[in-house]
Amino acid sequence: SYRVRRVARPGVGVSDLVIRLLWLLCLSTVCAPGAIENFRSMAPKRAAAQAAASVARAFSTKKAKTEKTTTRGIQEDQMLASTAHNADVTRGGWRVSAAVEHLSSSACGLRDLVAEHGEPGFYKDVQNGSSMCNFQSLAKAIVYQQLAGAAASTIWNRLLGLASEGQTGIGRSEKESHSHGHPEEPGREFLTPIRCQALGEQRLRTVGLSKQKASYVLDLSRAFAEGGLDELQDMSDDELRAKLLAIKGVGPWTVNMFALFTLHRSDIMPTGDLGVRKGMQAHFGLKALPTPAKMAQLSEPWKPFCSLASWYMWRKAGTVLPAASSKS
C-alpha cells in the first residue's frame, strides 16, 4: 500500500495532484475491464427493453386511433342507417332493403343482378299520393302506350306545354296544390282533368296524340272529374284493377305500370310487358319468350316483391324503363 502524506500548507501542490491522478489510474486499471464487460452484456438487454417499450407505445397509440376510428365509423353507420331507414320506405309501405335482401337469396337467384345494378331509384319519387298526381301518372301512361320512348317523351312534353299555356296567372295556393314534386317536368302541375276537358280533343291532337289517344285522355279526365278515383292508393290490387280497367283506354299494362311505379305496390308482375318477358327469357335461359302462366310460375319465389324483380328483369333485358317511371 502506498500512503500519501499531505503537506500542511495552504492549497494543493503539484505533487498531490500527480499522486491523485496515479491513484485514479490504478483504480481504473483494476475495475475498468469488468465494468466494460458488464456494460457490453447489458447493452443488448437494454436495447431489447427499449425496443419493447417502443413497440408497446406504438401499439397503444394505434389501438387508441383504431378505437377512435371504429367509434366514428359506428356513428357514421348509425347515421346512414337512420337516413336509409327513412328513405327506404316506399309509398306502398314496404322496404326496398327487405326486398333486395329477399331477392338476393339463393331461392330467388337474383344476387348477381342485384350486385350489378344495385337498388332502383323509382321508389324515391316524391309523389304525394293525391288524386291529381294519380291522374297525371295515368295520363302519361296512356300517352306512352305502344310508342318508342323518344317519340312518347316529345308528345308528353308538348302536352304539358299545351296545358300550361295561359296558366301562369294561376293562384299560388292552387298551383301549389297541383305540384307533385316533378321539377324535371315543368308544366305538369297544370295538367288537370278540368284543363284537359277545356282543351278538347282537337287541341289535344295538336301535340301529336292520335284521335284514339286524345279520346282516352278525355275519358280519363272525365272519370277523375266525376269522382270515385280519389282513394286509389287505399284499394287492394284487385279493386284497383277493376276500377281502372273500366276506364276507356286503360288496359292491364297501364294498370300494372301505375300500380308499380306510382303507387309502389310490392308484388306486381307485368306479364304483358315485353321487356320483362325478354329479361326472364335471358335470365332463365329460355328458348322462347315465356307465357304469362310460365312467368307466374317462375316468379313464385320472388313473392311478395315481384315489382322489384320486374325492375331487375328490365335491366337484364337492357330495355328502356316504362314511361310511368321518372326515375331509374
mmCIF file of C-alpha atoms in Angstrom:
data_model
loop_
_atom_site.group_PDB
_atom_site.id
_atom_site.type_symbol
_atom_site.label_atom_id
_atom_site.label_comp_id
_atom_site.label_asym_id
_atom_site.label_seq_id
_atom_site.Cartn_x
_atom_site.Cartn_y
_atom_site.Cartn_z
ATOM 1 C CA SER A 1 0.000 0.000 0.000
ATOM 2 C CA TYR A 2 1.212 3.410 -0.732
ATOM 3 C CA ARG A 3 0.428 6.159 1.634
ATOM 4 C CA VAL A 4 0.187 9.705 0.586
ATOM 5 C CA ARG A 5 1.327 12.199 3.136
ATOM 6 C CA ARG A 6 -0.265 15.605 2.943
ATOM 7 C CA VAL A 7 1.940 18.592 3.497
ATOM 8 C CA ALA A 8 0.339 21.062 5.849
ATOM 9 C CA ARG A 9 0.416 24.046 3.708
ATOM 10 C CA PRO A 10 -2.244 26.088 2.144
ATOM 11 C CA GLY A 11 -3.572 24.943 -1.264
ATOM 12 C CA VAL A 12 -2.813 21.769 -3.131
ATOM 13 C CA GLY A 13 0.621 21.144 -4.563
ATOM 14 C CA VAL A 14 1.506 19.727 -7.917
ATOM 15 C CA SER A 15 2.794 16.514 -6.336
ATOM 16 C CA ASP A 16 -0.559 15.919 -4.664
ATOM 17 C CA LEU A 17 -2.344 16.231 -7.973
ATOM 18 C CA VAL A 18 0.048 13.819 -9.639
ATOM 19 C CA ILE A 19 -0.397 11.297 -6.833
ATOM 20 C CA ARG A 20 -4.182 11.515 -7.045
ATOM 21 C CA LEU A 21 -4.126 11.032 -10.809
ATOM 22 C CA LEU A 22 -1.887 7.969 -10.438
ATOM 23 C CA TRP A 23 -4.257 6.562 -7.801
ATOM 24 C CA LEU A 24 -7.309 7.018 -10.067
ATOM 25 C CA LEU A 25 -5.354 5.429 -12.908
ATOM 26 C CA CYS A 26 -4.655 2.352 -10.776
ATOM 27 C CA LEU A 27 -8.263 2.023 -9.795
ATOM 28 C CA SER A 28 -9.444 2.331 -13.397
ATOM 29 C CA THR A 29 -6.956 -0.337 -14.487
ATOM 30 C CA VAL A 30 -8.334 -2.791 -11.941
ATOM 31 C CA CYS A 31 -12.036 -2.030 -12.346
ATOM 32 C CA ALA A 32 -12.424 -0.999 -15.981
ATOM 33 C CA PRO A 33 -12.399 -4.462 -17.672
ATOM 34 C CA GLY A 34 -15.269 -5.762 -15.550
ATOM 35 C CA ALA A 35 -17.231 -2.570 -15.905
ATOM 36 C CA ILE A 36 -16.839 -2.589 -19.661
ATOM 37 C CA GLU A 37 -17.889 -6.239 -19.891
ATOM 38 C CA ASN A 38 -20.882 -5.553 -17.696
ATOM 39 C CA PHE A 39 -21.879 -2.638 -19.896
ATOM 40 C CA ARG A 40 -21.417 -4.724 -23.019
ATOM 41 C CA SER A 41 -23.511 -7.595 -21.594
ATOM 42 C CA MET A 42 -26.265 -5.206 -20.536
ATOM 43 C CA ALA A 43 -26.402 -3.333 -23.858
ATOM 44 C CA PRO A 44 -28.482 -5.956 -25.754
ATOM 45 C CA LYS A 45 -30.887 -6.245 -22.836
ATOM 46 C CA ARG A 46 -31.202 -2.503 -22.624
ATOM 47 C CA ALA A 47 -31.753 -2.255 -26.396
ATOM 48 C CA ALA A 48 -34.356 -5.024 -26.264
ATOM 49 C CA ALA A 49 -36.143 -3.310 -23.411
ATOM 50 C CA GLN A 50 -36.134 -0.039 -25.276
ATOM 51 C CA ALA A 51 -37.453 -1.731 -28.420
ATOM 52 C CA ALA A 52 -40.213 -3.458 -26.433
ATOM 53 C CA ALA A 53 -41.171 -0.155 -24.842
ATOM 54 C CA SER A 54 -41.256 1.481 -28.276
ATOM 55 C CA VAL A 55 -43.486 -1.278 -29.681
ATOM 56 C CA ALA A 56 -45.773 -1.013 -26.663
ATOM 57 C CA ARG A 57 -46.112 2.725 -27.141
ATOM 58 C CA ALA A 58 -46.805 2.319 -30.880
ATOM 59 C CA PHE A 59 -49.408 -0.398 -30.217
ATOM 60 C CA SER A 60 -51.071 1.747 -27.588
ATOM 61 C CA THR A 61 -51.225 4.703 -29.977
ATOM 62 C CA LYS A 62 -52.546 2.553 -32.838
ATOM 63 C CA LYS A 63 -55.145 0.969 -30.570
ATOM 64 C CA ALA A 64 -56.344 4.386 -29.455
ATOM 65 C CA LYS A 65 -56.570 5.565 -33.081
ATOM 66 C CA THR A 66 -58.368 2.345 -34.104
ATOM 67 C CA GLU A 67 -60.856 2.693 -31.292
ATOM 68 C CA LYS A 68 -61.458 6.316 -32.256
ATOM 69 C CA THR A 69 -61.883 5.406 -35.922
ATOM 70 C CA THR A 70 -64.155 2.479 -35.066
ATOM 71 C CA THR A 71 -66.306 4.679 -32.861
ATOM 72 C CA ARG A 72 -66.542 7.307 -35.588
ATOM 73 C CA GLY A 73 -67.334 4.597 -38.151
ATOM 74 C CA ILE A 74 -70.099 3.189 -35.976
ATOM 75 C CA GLN A 75 -71.571 6.635 -35.520
ATOM 76 C CA GLU A 76 -71.449 7.256 -39.280
ATOM 77 C CA ASP A 77 -73.031 3.860 -39.971
ATOM 78 C CA GLN A 78 -75.780 4.615 -37.483
ATOM 79 C CA MET A 79 -76.372 7.984 -39.134
ATOM 80 C CA LEU A 80 -76.513 6.409 -42.600
ATOM 81 C CA ALA A 81 -78.779 3.647 -41.331
ATOM 82 C CA SER A 82 -81.102 6.251 -39.842
ATOM 83 C CA THR A 83 -81.189 8.115 -43.160
ATOM 84 C CA ALA A 84 -81.717 4.888 -45.100
ATOM 85 C CA HIS A 85 -84.458 3.923 -42.660
ATOM 86 C CA ASN A 86 -86.457 6.966 -43.716
ATOM 87 C CA ALA A 87 -85.596 6.861 -47.424
ATOM 88 C CA ASP A 88 -86.050 3.091 -47.655
ATOM 89 C CA VAL A 89 -89.800 3.053 -47.101
ATOM 90 C CA THR A 90 -91.790 3.258 -50.323
ATOM 91 C CA ARG A 91 -95.126 4.921 -50.860
ATOM 92 C CA GLY A 92 -96.595 1.408 -50.697
ATOM 93 C CA GLY A 93 -95.229 0.915 -47.188
ATOM 94 C CA TRP A 94 -92.654 -1.797 -47.953
ATOM 95 C CA ARG A 95 -88.898 -1.544 -47.544
ATOM 96 C CA VAL A 96 -86.614 -1.732 -50.560
ATOM 97 C CA SER A 97 -83.795 -3.136 -48.400
ATOM 98 C CA ALA A 98 -86.039 -6.029 -47.336
ATOM 99 C CA ALA A 99 -86.982 -6.682 -50.964
ATOM 100 C CA VAL A 100 -83.340 -6.603 -52.092
ATOM 101 C CA GLU A 101 -82.348 -8.984 -49.307
ATOM 102 C CA HIS A 102 -85.139 -11.368 -50.266
ATOM 103 C CA LEU A 103 -84.315 -11.322 -53.984
ATOM 104 C CA SER A 104 -80.608 -11.841 -53.216
ATOM 105 C CA SER A 105 -81.315 -15.166 -51.512
ATOM 106 C CA SER A 106 -80.351 -18.425 -53.201
ATOM 107 C CA ALA A 107 -84.008 -19.329 -53.634
ATOM 108 C CA CYS A 108 -84.680 -16.243 -55.768
ATOM 109 C CA GLY A 109 -81.447 -16.355 -57.749
ATOM 110 C CA LEU A 110 -81.101 -12.628 -58.428
ATOM 111 C CA ARG A 111 -77.961 -11.987 -56.389
ATOM 112 C CA ASP A 112 -75.785 -11.232 -59.441
ATOM 113 C CA LEU A 113 -78.334 -8.804 -60.905
ATOM 114 C CA VAL A 114 -78.694 -7.056 -57.561
ATOM 115 C CA ALA A 115 -74.912 -6.747 -57.250
ATOM 116 C CA GLU A 116 -74.623 -5.404 -60.812
ATOM 117 C CA HIS A 117 -77.457 -2.869 -60.771
ATOM 118 C CA GLY A 118 -77.913 -2.020 -57.089
ATOM 119 C CA GLU A 119 -81.172 -0.677 -55.751
ATOM 120 C CA PRO A 120 -83.690 1.098 -58.021
ATOM 121 C CA GLY A 121 -84.468 4.757 -57.613
ATOM 122 C CA PHE A 122 -88.093 4.937 -58.750
ATOM 123 C CA TYR A 123 -89.412 4.406 -55.220
ATOM 124 C CA LYS A 124 -87.772 7.699 -54.159
ATOM 125 C CA ASP A 125 -90.024 9.679 -56.482
ATOM 126 C CA VAL A 126 -91.554 12.398 -54.306
ATOM 127 C CA GLN A 127 -95.190 11.904 -55.175
ATOM 128 C CA ASN A 128 -97.756 12.863 -52.588
ATOM 129 C CA GLY A 129 -100.421 10.317 -53.445
ATOM 130 C CA SER A 130 -103.064 12.893 -54.353
ATOM 131 C CA SER A 131 -105.790 12.286 -56.888
ATOM 132 C CA MET A 132 -104.163 14.893 -59.154
ATOM 133 C CA CYS A 133 -100.865 13.044 -59.154
ATOM 134 C CA ASN A 134 -102.645 9.775 -59.959
ATOM 135 C CA PHE A 135 -104.417 11.396 -62.909
ATOM 136 C CA GLN A 136 -101.168 12.771 -64.320
ATOM 137 C CA SER A 137 -99.397 9.402 -63.987
ATOM 138 C CA LEU A 138 -102.204 7.551 -65.764
ATOM 139 C CA ALA A 139 -102.370 10.209 -68.477
ATOM 140 C CA LYS A 140 -98.650 9.805 -69.052
ATOM 141 C CA ALA A 141 -99.007 6.030 -69.268
ATOM 142 C CA ILE A 142 -101.709 6.453 -71.937
ATOM 143 C CA VAL A 143 -99.508 8.818 -73.960
ATOM 144 C CA TYR A 144 -96.628 6.318 -73.879
ATOM 145 C CA GLN A 145 -98.685 3.300 -74.903
ATOM 146 C CA GLN A 146 -97.152 1.486 -77.894
ATOM 147 C CA LEU A 147 -94.711 4.307 -78.647
ATOM 148 C CA ALA A 148 -90.930 4.483 -78.613
ATOM 149 C CA GLY A 149 -89.544 6.340 -75.623
ATOM 150 C CA ALA A 150 -88.206 9.358 -77.528
ATOM 151 C CA ALA A 151 -91.381 9.932 -79.536
ATOM 152 C CA ALA A 152 -93.613 9.481 -76.496
ATOM 153 C CA SER A 153 -91.461 11.862 -74.455
ATOM 154 C CA THR A 154 -91.769 14.539 -77.122
ATOM 155 C CA ILE A 155 -95.568 14.250 -77.225
ATOM 156 C CA TRP A 156 -95.799 14.226 -73.429
ATOM 157 C CA ASN A 157 -93.730 17.398 -73.081
ATOM 158 C CA ARG A 158 -95.818 19.077 -75.751
ATOM 159 C CA LEU A 159 -98.964 18.134 -73.841
ATOM 160 C CA LEU A 160 -97.560 19.666 -70.656
ATOM 161 C CA GLY A 161 -96.688 22.802 -72.584
ATOM 162 C CA LEU A 162 -100.190 22.999 -74.023
ATOM 163 C CA ALA A 163 -101.750 22.536 -70.579
ATOM 164 C CA SER A 164 -99.659 25.362 -69.144
ATOM 165 C CA GLU A 165 -100.465 27.885 -71.897
ATOM 166 C CA GLY A 166 -102.135 30.941 -70.404
ATOM 167 C CA GLN A 167 -101.987 29.406 -66.929
ATOM 168 C CA THR A 168 -99.132 31.475 -65.481
ATOM 169 C CA GLY A 169 -101.585 33.649 -63.589
ATOM 170 C CA ILE A 170 -102.943 30.750 -61.578
ATOM 171 C CA GLY A 171 -103.212 31.438 -57.856
ATOM 172 C CA ARG A 172 -100.232 30.351 -55.808
ATOM 173 C CA SER A 173 -102.242 28.222 -53.402
ATOM 174 C CA GLU A 174 -103.938 26.382 -56.276
ATOM 175 C CA LYS A 175 -100.640 25.962 -58.103
ATOM 176 C CA GLU A 176 -99.011 24.541 -55.007
ATOM 177 C CA SER A 177 -101.886 22.123 -54.540
ATOM 178 C CA HIS A 178 -101.239 20.826 -58.073
ATOM 179 C CA SER A 179 -97.482 20.477 -57.625
ATOM 180 C CA HIS A 180 -96.280 16.933 -57.060
ATOM 181 C CA GLY A 181 -92.536 17.008 -56.937
ATOM 182 C CA HIS A 182 -91.784 16.842 -60.659
ATOM 183 C CA PRO A 183 -89.339 19.691 -61.263
ATOM 184 C CA GLU A 184 -87.971 17.732 -64.247
ATOM 185 C CA GLU A 185 -91.394 18.056 -65.935
ATOM 186 C CA PRO A 186 -92.305 21.754 -65.980
ATOM 187 C CA GLY A 187 -95.979 22.357 -66.620
ATOM 188 C CA ARG A 188 -97.135 19.073 -65.166
ATOM 189 C CA GLU A 189 -98.962 20.837 -62.346
ATOM 190 C CA PHE A 190 -101.303 22.390 -64.916
ATOM 191 C CA LEU A 191 -102.346 19.061 -66.421
ATOM 192 C CA THR A 192 -105.622 18.552 -64.579
ATOM 193 C CA PRO A 193 -108.882 16.796 -65.553
ATOM 194 C CA ILE A 194 -110.674 20.143 -65.872
ATOM 195 C CA ARG A 195 -107.897 21.592 -68.020
ATOM 196 C CA CYS A 196 -107.911 18.578 -70.370
ATOM 197 C CA GLN A 197 -111.670 18.830 -70.850
ATOM 198 C CA ALA A 198 -111.345 22.531 -71.545
ATOM 199 C CA LEU A 199 -108.734 21.866 -74.233
ATOM 200 C CA GLY A 200 -110.903 19.314 -76.034
ATOM 201 C CA GLU A 201 -109.977 16.587 -78.494
ATOM 202 C CA GLN A 202 -108.858 18.814 -81.367
ATOM 203 C CA ARG A 203 -106.324 20.778 -79.324
ATOM 204 C CA LEU A 204 -105.060 17.629 -77.634
ATOM 205 C CA ARG A 205 -104.338 16.188 -81.058
ATOM 206 C CA THR A 206 -102.165 19.174 -81.972
ATOM 207 C CA VAL A 207 -99.391 17.865 -79.679
ATOM 208 C CA GLY A 208 -99.166 14.617 -81.655
ATOM 209 C CA LEU A 209 -101.755 12.444 -79.937
ATOM 210 C CA SER A 210 -103.773 10.181 -82.177
ATOM 211 C CA LYS A 211 -107.525 10.638 -82.228
ATOM 212 C CA GLN A 212 -107.904 7.484 -80.201
ATOM 213 C CA LYS A 213 -105.396 8.520 -77.506
ATOM 214 C CA ALA A 214 -106.875 12.006 -77.284
ATOM 215 C CA SER A 215 -110.246 10.419 -76.576
ATOM 216 C CA TYR A 216 -108.598 8.177 -73.952
ATOM 217 C CA VAL A 217 -107.141 11.196 -72.133
ATOM 218 C CA LEU A 218 -110.557 12.864 -72.173
ATOM 219 C CA ASP A 219 -112.255 9.723 -70.842
ATOM 220 C CA LEU A 220 -109.681 9.555 -68.070
ATOM 221 C CA SER A 221 -110.207 13.216 -67.177
ATOM 222 C CA ARG A 222 -113.974 12.708 -67.005
ATOM 223 C CA ALA A 223 -113.585 9.671 -64.736
ATOM 224 C CA PHE A 224 -111.459 11.680 -62.298
ATOM 225 C CA ALA A 225 -113.691 14.756 -62.512
ATOM 226 C CA GLU A 226 -116.771 12.696 -61.671
ATOM 227 C CA GLY A 227 -115.109 11.320 -58.531
ATOM 228 C CA GLY A 228 -114.665 7.762 -57.318
ATOM 229 C CA LEU A 229 -110.933 7.674 -58.064
ATOM 230 C CA ASP A 230 -109.713 9.746 -55.145
ATOM 231 C CA GLU A 231 -108.606 6.824 -52.977
ATOM 232 C CA LEU A 232 -106.827 4.562 -55.438
ATOM 233 C CA GLN A 233 -103.878 4.072 -53.109
ATOM 234 C CA ASP A 234 -106.159 2.554 -50.468
ATOM 235 C CA MET A 235 -107.662 -0.070 -52.771
ATOM 236 C CA SER A 236 -106.482 -3.648 -52.987
ATOM 237 C CA ASP A 237 -104.759 -4.779 -56.180
ATOM 238 C CA ASP A 238 -107.961 -6.439 -57.415
ATOM 239 C CA GLU A 239 -110.118 -3.415 -56.583
ATOM 240 C CA LEU A 240 -107.625 -1.109 -58.263
ATOM 241 C CA ARG A 241 -107.547 -3.234 -61.389
ATOM 242 C CA ALA A 242 -111.341 -3.410 -61.643
ATOM 243 C CA LYS A 243 -111.738 0.328 -61.103
ATOM 244 C CA LEU A 244 -109.161 1.389 -63.693
ATOM 245 C CA LEU A 245 -109.983 -1.180 -66.360
ATOM 246 C CA ALA A 246 -113.477 0.303 -66.511
ATOM 247 C CA ILE A 247 -111.940 3.475 -67.993
ATOM 248 C CA LYS A 248 -111.646 3.502 -71.784
ATOM 249 C CA GLY A 249 -108.010 3.380 -72.869
ATOM 250 C CA VAL A 250 -106.689 1.943 -69.591
ATOM 251 C CA GLY A 251 -105.593 -1.659 -70.098
ATOM 252 C CA PRO A 252 -103.798 -4.253 -67.957
ATOM 253 C CA TRP A 253 -100.323 -2.918 -68.845
ATOM 254 C CA THR A 254 -101.268 0.642 -67.858
ATOM 255 C CA VAL A 255 -102.750 -0.579 -64.577
ATOM 256 C CA ASN A 256 -99.611 -2.570 -63.787
ATOM 257 C CA MET A 257 -97.270 0.329 -64.546
ATOM 258 C CA PHE A 258 -99.382 2.676 -62.465
ATOM 259 C CA ALA A 259 -99.528 0.243 -59.535
ATOM 260 C CA LEU A 260 -95.797 -0.440 -59.703
ATOM 261 C CA PHE A 261 -94.273 2.976 -60.350
ATOM 262 C CA THR A 262 -96.839 5.389 -58.903
ATOM 263 C CA LEU A 263 -98.499 3.515 -56.046
ATOM 264 C CA HIS A 264 -95.355 1.448 -55.360
ATOM 265 C CA ARG A 265 -97.208 -1.832 -54.931
ATOM 266 C CA SER A 266 -94.696 -4.509 -53.975
ATOM 267 C CA ASP A 267 -95.956 -7.591 -55.796
ATOM 268 C CA ILE A 268 -96.774 -6.596 -59.372
ATOM 269 C CA MET A 269 -95.699 -8.964 -62.141
ATOM 270 C CA PRO A 270 -96.474 -7.278 -65.511
ATOM 271 C CA THR A 271 -96.803 -10.429 -67.596
ATOM 272 C CA GLY A 272 -97.788 -8.416 -70.653
ATOM 273 C CA ASP A 273 -94.664 -6.266 -70.693
ATOM 274 C CA LEU A 274 -92.233 -7.224 -73.442
ATOM 275 C CA GLY A 275 -89.177 -6.011 -71.546
ATOM 276 C CA VAL A 276 -89.943 -8.157 -68.511
ATOM 277 C CA ARG A 277 -90.618 -11.163 -70.747
ATOM 278 C CA LYS A 278 -87.277 -10.687 -72.530
ATOM 279 C CA GLY A 279 -85.499 -10.309 -69.214
ATOM 280 C CA MET A 280 -86.973 -13.529 -67.849
ATOM 281 C CA GLN A 281 -86.135 -15.338 -71.082
ATOM 282 C CA ALA A 282 -82.493 -14.290 -70.762
ATOM 283 C CA HIS A 283 -82.306 -14.869 -67.023
ATOM 284 C CA PHE A 284 -83.731 -18.389 -67.114
ATOM 285 C CA GLY A 285 -82.167 -19.337 -70.460
ATOM 286 C CA LEU A 286 -85.485 -19.993 -72.186
ATOM 287 C CA LYS A 287 -85.659 -20.677 -75.916
ATOM 288 C CA ALA A 288 -88.807 -18.597 -76.360
ATOM 289 C CA LEU A 289 -90.491 -15.713 -74.600
ATOM 290 C CA PRO A 290 -92.338 -17.009 -71.530
ATOM 291 C CA THR A 291 -96.123 -17.064 -71.459
ATOM 292 C CA PRO A 292 -97.998 -15.301 -68.642
ATOM 293 C CA ALA A 293 -98.559 -18.670 -66.990
ATOM 294 C CA LYS A 294 -94.843 -19.515 -67.218
ATOM 295 C CA MET A 295 -93.923 -16.086 -65.837
ATOM 296 C CA ALA A 296 -96.262 -16.594 -62.887
ATOM 297 C CA GLN A 297 -94.654 -19.966 -62.208
ATOM 298 C CA LEU A 298 -91.067 -18.728 -62.465
ATOM 299 C CA SER A 299 -91.728 -15.627 -60.358
ATOM 300 C CA GLU A 300 -93.296 -17.528 -57.469
ATOM 301 C CA PRO A 301 -90.067 -17.445 -55.355
ATOM 302 C CA TRP A 302 -89.879 -13.655 -55.836
ATOM 303 C CA LYS A 303 -93.130 -13.031 -53.971
ATOM 304 C CA PRO A 304 -94.021 -10.705 -52.302
ATOM 305 C CA PHE A 305 -91.536 -8.495 -54.185
ATOM 306 C CA CYS A 306 -92.282 -9.201 -57.853
ATOM 307 C CA SER A 307 -92.329 -5.461 -58.558
ATOM 308 C CA LEU A 308 -88.651 -5.099 -57.753
ATOM 309 C CA ALA A 309 -87.854 -8.362 -59.546
ATOM 310 C CA SER A 310 -89.556 -6.922 -62.633
ATOM 311 C CA TRP A 311 -87.240 -3.922 -62.440
ATOM 312 C CA TYR A 312 -84.255 -6.272 -62.500
ATOM 313 C CA MET A 313 -85.757 -8.118 -65.485
ATOM 314 C CA TRP A 314 -85.921 -4.809 -67.370
ATOM 315 C CA ARG A 315 -82.280 -4.283 -66.512
ATOM 316 C CA LYS A 316 -81.428 -7.810 -67.609
ATOM 317 C CA ALA A 317 -83.058 -7.235 -70.989
ATOM 318 C CA GLY A 318 -81.371 -3.844 -71.349
ATOM 319 C CA THR A 319 -84.660 -2.201 -72.279
ATOM 320 C CA VAL A 320 -85.722 1.368 -71.516
ATOM 321 C CA LEU A 321 -87.921 1.502 -68.441
ATOM 322 C CA PRO A 322 -91.608 2.224 -68.951
ATOM 323 C CA ALA A 323 -92.662 5.864 -69.022
ATOM 324 C CA ALA A 324 -94.550 5.609 -65.743
ATOM 325 C CA SER A 325 -91.166 5.674 -64.052
ATOM 326 C CA SER A 326 -89.496 9.055 -63.993
ATOM 327 C CA LYS A 327 -86.570 7.663 -62.025
ATOM 328 C CA SER A 328 -84.077 4.917 -62.770
#
